[in-house]
């Protein structure tokens, strides 16, 4: 959890980058292209940023932090990273990268890979979002839920809720809609498809490296 939380956190930056690219957040407002994709992204934002949990609204990141605390996991490093990311901080990206130096190496590299794709073309961002996140998560989390030992010390119920919630929402509609978003953005442009393919491969490699790094940490302990 102390490593995976960084994937929960940086997901929101990737999502917000797509929202900024695919929807209109400027004043005066005008409609953007790709209406199906902008509806999809706005729906994802609604759930990820303000889901209903135990009768209250909360982002999935906030729920994950609560799950960490109740499971007895250390939240110090991720708290320092998010504190560095406050808009009031000048040059906050430099502060974020500085705070990330205290994160587990695999988590730090995963976040760096995410922010590299965020600075790239929107088609690449959509592909990383789709194949590194939405399409991969349901099967990945099903395996985690299946193998969780509920007799571990600490309360794992919020963690299980987080996993099962993503199996539910990502497994039903989000995966196919995300693939459609990539097709929508790439159209018939072979260069955009190449960018999307490379970003998808990079995102999957980053995910594998994250889990391999976590496994190595567990082996050392």
Short mmCIF file of C-alpha atoms in Angstrom, two decimals:
data_model
loop_
_atom_site.label_atom_id
_atom_site.label_comp_id
_atom_site.label_asym_id
_atom_site.label_seq_id
_atom_site.Cartn_x
_atom_site.Cartn_y
_atom_site.Cartn_z
CA UNK A 1 0.00 0.00 0.00
CA UNK A 2 2.89 2.36 0.79
CA UNK A 3 4.08 1.95 -2.82
CA UNK A 4 0.76 1.48 -4.62
CA UNK A 5 -0.68 4.68 -3.17
CA UNK A 6 1.53 6.63 -5.57
CA UNK A 7 -0.25 4.98 -8.51
CA UNK A 8 -3.56 5.99 -6.94
CA UNK A 9 -2.33 9.57 -6.59
CA UNK A 10 -0.70 10.11 -10.00
CA UNK A 11 -3.73 8.60 -11.74
CA UNK A 12 -5.62 11.78 -10.89
CA UNK A 13 -3.02 13.95 -12.63
CA UNK A 14 -3.30 11.81 -15.77
CA UNK A 15 -7.09 11.95 -15.57
CA UNK A 16 -7.11 15.73 -15.06
CA UNK A 17 -4.75 16.20 -17.98
CA UNK A 18 -7.20 14.30 -20.19
CA UNK A 19 -10.11 16.30 -18.79
CA UNK A 20 -8.29 19.52 -19.62
CA UNK A 21 -7.59 18.29 -23.18
CA UNK A 22 -11.00 16.79 -23.95
CA UNK A 23 -13.41 19.13 -22.16
CA UNK A 24 -13.73 22.88 -21.98
CA UNK A 25 -12.57 24.36 -18.70
CA UNK A 26 -12.09 27.85 -20.06
CA UNK A 27 -14.32 30.91 -19.68
CA UNK A 28 -16.13 31.75 -21.94
CA UNK A 29 -17.03 28.11 -22.54
CA UNK A 30 -17.42 26.45 -25.94
CA UNK A 31 -18.07 22.77 -26.70
CA UNK A 32 -15.04 20.69 -27.60
CA UNK A 33 -14.67 17.94 -30.17
CA UNK A 34 -15.18 14.25 -29.29
CA UNK A 35 -18.39 14.52 -27.24
CA UNK A 36 -18.46 10.81 -26.32
CA UNK A 37 -14.92 10.99 -24.96
CA UNK A 38 -15.57 14.14 -22.97
CA UNK A 39 -18.65 12.52 -21.40
CA UNK A 40 -16.58 9.46 -20.52
CA UNK A 41 -13.80 11.49 -18.92
CA UNK A 42 -16.23 13.66 -16.95
CA UNK A 43 -17.94 10.50 -15.65
CA UNK A 44 -14.58 9.12 -14.52
CA UNK A 45 -13.75 12.39 -12.76
CA UNK A 46 -17.08 12.35 -10.93
CA UNK A 47 -16.42 8.91 -9.47
CA UNK A 48 -12.70 9.26 -8.80
CA UNK A 49 -12.84 12.74 -7.30
CA UNK A 50 -16.12 12.53 -5.39
CA UNK A 51 -17.44 8.98 -4.97
CA UNK A 52 -19.94 7.97 -2.29
CA UNK A 53 -18.30 6.08 0.57
CA UNK A 54 -19.96 5.28 3.89
CA UNK A 55 -22.58 7.99 3.36
CA UNK A 56 -20.15 10.76 2.43
CA UNK A 57 -18.36 12.08 -0.63
CA UNK A 58 -14.63 11.45 -1.00
CA UNK A 59 -12.05 10.95 -3.70
CA UNK A 60 -10.67 7.46 -4.18
CA UNK A 61 -7.27 8.80 -3.18
CA UNK A 62 -8.65 10.04 0.15
CA UNK A 63 -10.37 6.71 0.70
CA UNK A 64 -7.10 4.92 -0.04
CA UNK A 65 -5.28 7.07 2.53
CA UNK A 66 -7.94 6.17 5.08
CA UNK A 67 -7.51 2.51 4.14
CA UNK A 68 -3.77 2.82 4.71
CA UNK A 69 -4.21 4.33 8.15
CA UNK A 70 -6.72 1.69 9.21
CA UNK A 71 -4.44 -1.07 7.92
CA UNK A 72 -1.48 0.37 9.83
CA UNK A 73 0.47 1.53 6.75
CA UNK A 74 2.77 4.56 6.83
CA UNK A 75 1.38 7.61 4.99
CA UNK A 76 4.25 10.01 5.77
CA UNK A 77 5.91 10.06 2.35
CA UNK A 78 2.75 10.38 0.26
CA UNK A 79 1.61 13.17 2.61
CA UNK A 80 4.87 15.03 1.98
CA UNK A 81 4.45 14.62 -1.79
CA UNK A 82 0.89 15.95 -1.80
CA UNK A 83 1.89 18.83 0.49
CA UNK A 84 4.59 19.76 -2.03
CA UNK A 85 1.97 19.71 -4.82
CA UNK A 86 -0.18 22.49 -3.31
CA UNK A 87 -0.90 25.25 -5.87
CA UNK A 88 0.36 27.87 -3.40
CA UNK A 89 3.87 26.45 -3.65
CA UNK A 90 6.07 28.17 -6.24
CA UNK A 91 7.78 25.69 -8.60
CA UNK A 92 5.71 22.93 -7.07
CA UNK A 93 6.73 20.27 -9.62
CA UNK A 94 10.35 20.62 -8.48
CA UNK A 95 9.17 20.28 -4.87
CA UNK A 96 7.13 17.18 -5.78
CA UNK A 97 10.15 15.53 -7.43
CA UNK A 98 12.23 16.38 -4.39
CA UNK A 99 9.67 14.85 -2.02
CA UNK A 100 9.44 11.77 -4.24
CA UNK A 101 13.07 10.94 -3.45
CA UNK A 102 11.83 9.45 -0.16
CA UNK A 103 9.32 7.18 -1.92
CA UNK A 104 10.08 3.53 -2.66
CA UNK A 105 12.18 3.44 -5.87
CA UNK A 106 9.62 1.49 -7.90
CA UNK A 107 6.85 3.92 -6.92
CA UNK A 108 9.04 6.90 -7.75
CA UNK A 109 9.83 5.53 -11.21
CA UNK A 110 6.15 4.81 -11.82
CA UNK A 111 5.18 8.40 -11.03
CA UNK A 112 7.98 9.73 -13.23
CA UNK A 113 6.71 7.60 -16.12
CA UNK A 114 3.20 8.98 -15.62
CA UNK A 115 4.33 12.58 -15.68
CA UNK A 116 6.41 11.95 -18.79
CA UNK A 117 3.33 10.79 -20.68
CA UNK A 118 1.29 13.73 -19.35
CA UNK A 119 3.64 16.12 -21.14
CA UNK A 120 3.12 14.25 -24.43
CA UNK A 121 0.34 14.11 -27.06
CA UNK A 122 -3.21 13.58 -25.86
CA UNK A 123 -3.54 10.35 -27.89
CA UNK A 124 -0.57 8.95 -25.96
CA UNK A 125 -2.11 10.05 -22.67
CA UNK A 126 -5.37 8.32 -23.59
CA UNK A 127 -3.54 5.11 -24.48
CA UNK A 128 -1.57 5.10 -21.22
CA UNK A 129 -4.81 5.77 -19.33
CA UNK A 130 -6.63 2.98 -21.18
CA UNK A 131 -4.11 0.16 -21.29
CA UNK A 132 -2.03 0.98 -18.24
CA UNK A 133 -5.01 1.74 -16.01
CA UNK A 134 -8.64 1.17 -17.00
CA UNK A 135 -8.21 -2.02 -19.03
CA UNK A 136 -5.64 -3.61 -16.73
CA UNK A 137 -7.12 -2.87 -13.32
CA UNK A 138 -10.14 -5.23 -13.03
CA UNK A 139 -8.20 -8.50 -13.50
CA UNK A 140 -5.27 -7.15 -11.48
CA UNK A 141 -7.47 -6.19 -8.55
CA UNK A 142 -9.51 -9.42 -8.71
CA UNK A 143 -6.29 -11.31 -8.01
CA UNK A 144 -5.53 -9.03 -5.05
CA UNK A 145 -9.01 -9.39 -3.54
CA UNK A 146 -8.86 -13.17 -3.98
CA UNK A 147 -5.51 -13.45 -2.21
CA UNK A 148 -5.99 -10.93 0.61
CA UNK A 149 -5.68 -12.54 4.01
CA UNK A 150 -8.43 -10.95 6.07
CA UNK A 151 -6.76 -12.22 9.24
CA UNK A 152 -3.90 -9.73 8.84
CA UNK A 153 -3.42 -7.16 11.56
CA UNK A 154 -5.27 -3.92 10.93
CA UNK A 155 -8.61 -3.20 9.30
CA UNK A 156 -8.48 -4.02 5.58
CA UNK A 157 -12.16 -3.34 4.84
CA UNK A 158 -11.62 0.12 3.21
CA UNK A 159 -8.81 -1.37 1.09
CA UNK A 160 -11.06 -4.21 -0.07
CA UNK A 161 -13.82 -1.66 -0.81
CA UNK A 162 -11.38 0.33 -2.96
CA UNK A 163 -10.34 -2.76 -4.93
CA UNK A 164 -13.87 -4.05 -5.40
CA UNK A 165 -15.14 -0.61 -6.41
CA UNK A 166 -12.60 -0.45 -9.23
CA UNK A 167 -13.38 -3.99 -10.33
CA UNK A 168 -17.03 -2.93 -10.56
CA UNK A 169 -16.69 0.37 -12.41
CA UNK A 170 -13.66 -0.38 -14.58
CA UNK A 171 -14.80 -3.87 -15.51
CA UNK A 172 -18.29 -2.97 -16.70
CA UNK A 173 -18.15 0.08 -18.94
CA UNK A 174 -14.92 1.99 -18.50
CA UNK A 175 -12.61 -0.43 -20.29
CA UNK A 176 -14.55 -0.52 -23.59
CA UNK A 177 -15.27 3.22 -23.44
CA UNK A 178 -11.59 3.97 -22.85
CA UNK A 179 -10.62 1.92 -25.92
CA UNK A 180 -13.22 3.87 -27.92
CA UNK A 181 -11.68 7.11 -26.67
CA UNK A 182 -8.27 6.09 -28.04
CA UNK A 183 -9.84 5.25 -31.40
CA UNK A 184 -11.74 8.54 -31.33
CA UNK A 185 -8.56 10.54 -30.77
CA UNK A 186 -6.33 8.65 -33.21
CA UNK A 187 -8.85 8.43 -36.04
CA UNK A 188 -7.12 7.43 -39.26
CA UNK A 189 -3.78 9.07 -38.45
CA UNK A 190 -1.03 6.39 -38.42
CA UNK A 191 1.36 8.66 -36.51
CA UNK A 192 -1.15 9.06 -33.67
CA UNK A 193 -1.70 5.30 -33.59
CA UNK A 194 2.07 4.78 -33.32
CA UNK A 195 2.23 7.25 -30.44
CA UNK A 196 -0.68 5.51 -28.73
CA UNK A 197 0.86 2.07 -29.19
CA UNK A 198 4.20 3.18 -27.73
CA UNK A 199 2.49 4.87 -24.78
CA UNK A 200 0.41 1.75 -24.09
CA UNK A 201 3.51 -0.45 -24.07
CA UNK A 202 5.39 1.99 -21.83
CA UNK A 203 2.45 2.15 -19.40
CA UNK A 204 2.23 -1.63 -19.12
CA UNK A 205 5.99 -1.91 -18.59
CA UNK A 206 5.77 0.75 -15.88
CA UNK A 207 2.99 -1.16 -14.15
CA UNK A 208 4.97 -4.42 -14.27
CA UNK A 209 8.04 -2.64 -12.89
CA UNK A 210 5.97 -1.23 -10.03
CA UNK A 211 4.74 -4.67 -8.96
CA UNK A 212 8.19 -6.22 -9.44
CA UNK A 213 9.63 -3.50 -7.21
CA UNK A 214 7.00 -4.14 -4.54
CA UNK A 215 7.71 -7.86 -4.69
CA UNK A 216 11.43 -7.20 -4.26
CA UNK A 217 10.67 -5.07 -1.18
CA UNK A 218 8.56 -7.87 0.30
CA UNK A 219 11.28 -10.44 -0.39
CA UNK A 220 13.84 -8.26 1.40
CA UNK A 221 11.57 -8.05 4.44
#
